[in-house]
PDB file of C-alpha atoms in Angstrom:
ATOM      1  CA  MET A   1       7.058  -3.187   4.347  1.00  0.00           C
ATOM      2  CA  ARG A   2       8.081  -6.556   2.945  1.00  0.00           C
ATOM      3  CA  LEU A   3       8.944  -7.219  -0.687  1.00  0.00           C
ATOM      4  CA  ILE A   4       7.163 -10.280  -2.054  1.00  0.00           C
ATOM      5  CA  ALA A   5       8.063 -10.090  -5.751  1.00  0.00           C
ATOM      6  CA  ASN A   6       9.203  -7.996  -8.667  1.00  0.00           C
ATOM      7  CA  ILE A   7       6.871  -8.934 -11.503  1.00  0.00           C
ATOM      8  CA  PRO A   8       8.349  -8.482 -14.984  1.00  0.00           C
ATOM      9  CA  HIS A   9       6.528  -6.331 -17.508  1.00  0.00           C
ATOM     10  CA  PRO A  10       7.981  -4.734 -20.662  1.00  0.00           C
ATOM     11  CA  LYS A  11       6.381  -1.286 -20.177  1.00  0.00           C
ATOM     12  CA  CYS A  12       6.504  -0.684 -16.427  1.00  0.00           C
ATOM     13  CA  SER A  13       7.958  -1.968 -13.196  1.00  0.00           C
ATOM     14  CA  ILE A  14       5.559  -3.954 -11.004  1.00  0.00           C
ATOM     15  CA  THR A  15       6.355  -4.638  -7.365  1.00  0.00           C
ATOM     16  CA  LEU A  16       4.256  -6.699  -4.964  1.00  0.00           C
ATOM     17  CA  LEU A  17       4.691  -5.839  -1.301  1.00  0.00           C
ATOM     18  CA  THR A  18       2.884  -6.512   1.952  1.00  0.00           C
ATOM     19  CA  MET A  19       2.392  -4.211   4.925  1.00  0.00           C
ATOM     20  CA  ASN A  20      -0.184  -3.826   7.716  1.00  0.00           C
ATOM     21  CA  GLN A  21      -2.370  -6.692   6.503  1.00  0.00           C
ATOM     22  CA  LYS A  22      -2.502  -5.295   2.972  1.00  0.00           C
ATOM     23  CA  TYR A  23      -0.991  -6.348  -0.308  1.00  0.00           C
ATOM     24  CA  ILE A  24       0.453  -3.391  -2.175  1.00  0.00           C
ATOM     25  CA  LEU A  25       0.777  -3.428  -5.958  1.00  0.00           C
ATOM     26  CA  LYS A  26       3.156  -0.695  -7.065  1.00  0.00           C
ATOM     27  CA  PHE A  27       3.461   0.218 -10.738  1.00  0.00           C
ATOM     28  CA  GLU A  28       6.299   2.528 -11.827  1.00  0.00           C
ATOM     29  CA  GLN A  29       7.093   4.115 -15.167  1.00  0.00           C
ATOM     30  CA  ASN A  30       9.725   6.822 -15.620  1.00  0.00           C
ATOM     31  CA  ASN A  31       9.260   9.237 -12.702  1.00  0.00           C
ATOM     32  CA  LEU A  32       5.635   8.253 -11.973  1.00  0.00           C
ATOM     33  CA  GLU A  33       4.087   5.712  -9.615  1.00  0.00           C
ATOM     34  CA  GLN A  34       0.648   4.169  -9.064  1.00  0.00           C
ATOM     35  CA  THR A  35      -0.097   2.208  -5.909  1.00  0.00           C
ATOM     36  CA  TYR A  36      -3.042  -0.090  -5.233  1.00  0.00           C
ATOM     37  CA  LYS A  37      -3.698  -1.462  -1.746  1.00  0.00           C
ATOM     38  CA  ILE A  38      -5.665  -4.678  -1.332  1.00  0.00           C
ATOM     39  CA  GLY A  39      -6.744  -5.943   2.078  1.00  0.00           C
ATOM     40  CA  GLU A  40      -5.531  -9.449   2.858  1.00  0.00           C
ATOM     41  CA  MET A  41      -9.115 -10.345   3.786  1.00  0.00           C
ATOM     42  CA  ASP A  42     -10.371  -9.230   0.343  1.00  0.00           C
ATOM     43  CA  VAL A  43      -8.405 -11.873  -1.570  1.00  0.00           C
ATOM     44  CA  THR A  44      -7.585 -15.531  -1.086  1.00  0.00           C
ATOM     45  CA  GLY A  45      -3.850 -14.900  -1.129  1.00  0.00           C
ATOM     46  CA  GLU A  46      -0.804 -13.786  -3.034  1.00  0.00           C
ATOM     47  CA  ALA A  47      -1.714 -15.808  -6.134  1.00  0.00           C
ATOM     48  CA  GLU A  48      -4.972 -13.886  -6.555  1.00  0.00           C
ATOM     49  CA  VAL A  49      -3.119 -10.568  -6.299  1.00  0.00           C
ATOM     50  CA  ARG A  50      -0.646 -11.735  -8.962  1.00  0.00           C
ATOM     51  CA  GLU A  51      -3.585 -12.528 -11.254  1.00  0.00           C
ATOM     52  CA  ILE A  52      -4.448  -8.816 -11.247  1.00  0.00           C
ATOM     53  CA  THR A  53      -1.103  -8.117 -12.919  1.00  0.00           C
ATOM     54  CA  GLU A  54      -1.996 -10.613 -15.656  1.00  0.00           C
ATOM     55  CA  ASP A  55      -5.310  -8.922 -16.511  1.00  0.00           C
ATOM     56  CA  ALA A  56      -4.601  -7.253 -19.871  1.00  0.00           C
ATOM     57  CA  GLY A  57      -7.510  -4.826 -19.561  1.00  0.00           C
ATOM     58  CA  PHE A  58      -6.363  -3.607 -16.151  1.00  0.00           C
ATOM     59  CA  ILE A  59      -2.740  -3.212 -17.280  1.00  0.00           C
ATOM     60  CA  GLU A  60      -3.867  -1.230 -20.357  1.00  0.00           C
ATOM     61  CA  LYS A  61      -5.705   1.170 -18.053  1.00  0.00           C
ATOM     62  CA  VAL A  62      -2.682   1.496 -15.763  1.00  0.00           C
ATOM     63  CA  LEU A  63      -0.489   2.347 -18.767  1.00  0.00           C
ATOM     64  CA  ALA A  64      -3.058   4.825 -20.133  1.00  0.00           C
ATOM     65  CA  ARG A  65      -3.211   6.455 -16.706  1.00  0.00           C
ATOM     66  CA  PHE A  66       0.587   6.842 -16.785  1.00  0.00           C
ATOM     67  CA  GLU A  67       0.283   8.671 -20.111  1.00  0.00           C
ATOM     68  CA  ALA A  68      -2.361  11.023 -18.685  1.00  0.00           C
ATOM     69  CA  MET A  69      -0.322  11.595 -15.527  1.00  0.00           C
ATOM     70  CA  GLU A  70       2.769  12.431 -17.583  1.00  0.00           C
ATOM     71  CA  GLU A  71       0.839  14.893 -19.755  1.00  0.00           C
ATOM     72  CA  ASP A  72      -0.648  16.611 -16.708  1.00  0.00           C
ATOM     73  CA  PHE A  73       2.704  16.765 -14.943  1.00  0.00           C
ATOM     74  CA  TYR A  74       4.590  18.262 -17.874  1.00  0.00           C
ATOM     75  CA  LYS A  75       1.823  20.789 -18.525  1.00  0.00           C
ATOM     76  CA  VAL A  76       2.057  22.075 -14.979  1.00  0.00           C
ATOM     77  CA  LEU A  77       5.856  22.163 -15.139  1.00  0.00           C
ATOM     78  CA  GLN A  78       5.721  24.344 -18.263  1.00  0.00           C
ATOM     79  CA  GLY A  79       3.783  26.900 -16.239  1.00  0.00           C
ATOM     80  CA  TYR A  80       6.727  27.445 -13.837  1.00  0.00           C
TER      81      TYR A  80
END
């Protein structure tokens, strides 16, 4: 796995990696992680993958998903 860039964002950590002919976008917030794999043949290059991280609608959904993941995780932990 090769690190391409750490992309700054105020609400989560975004890392762009490459491995096995795929770009990997990794979003992290607190103890949670979301990973999206994009085939190198599905995009024109690194710049197009970076554009995904600039799409406000997509980022809002990623952040909302983190909230839902955190709720689900803490609910299950309360059961133990």
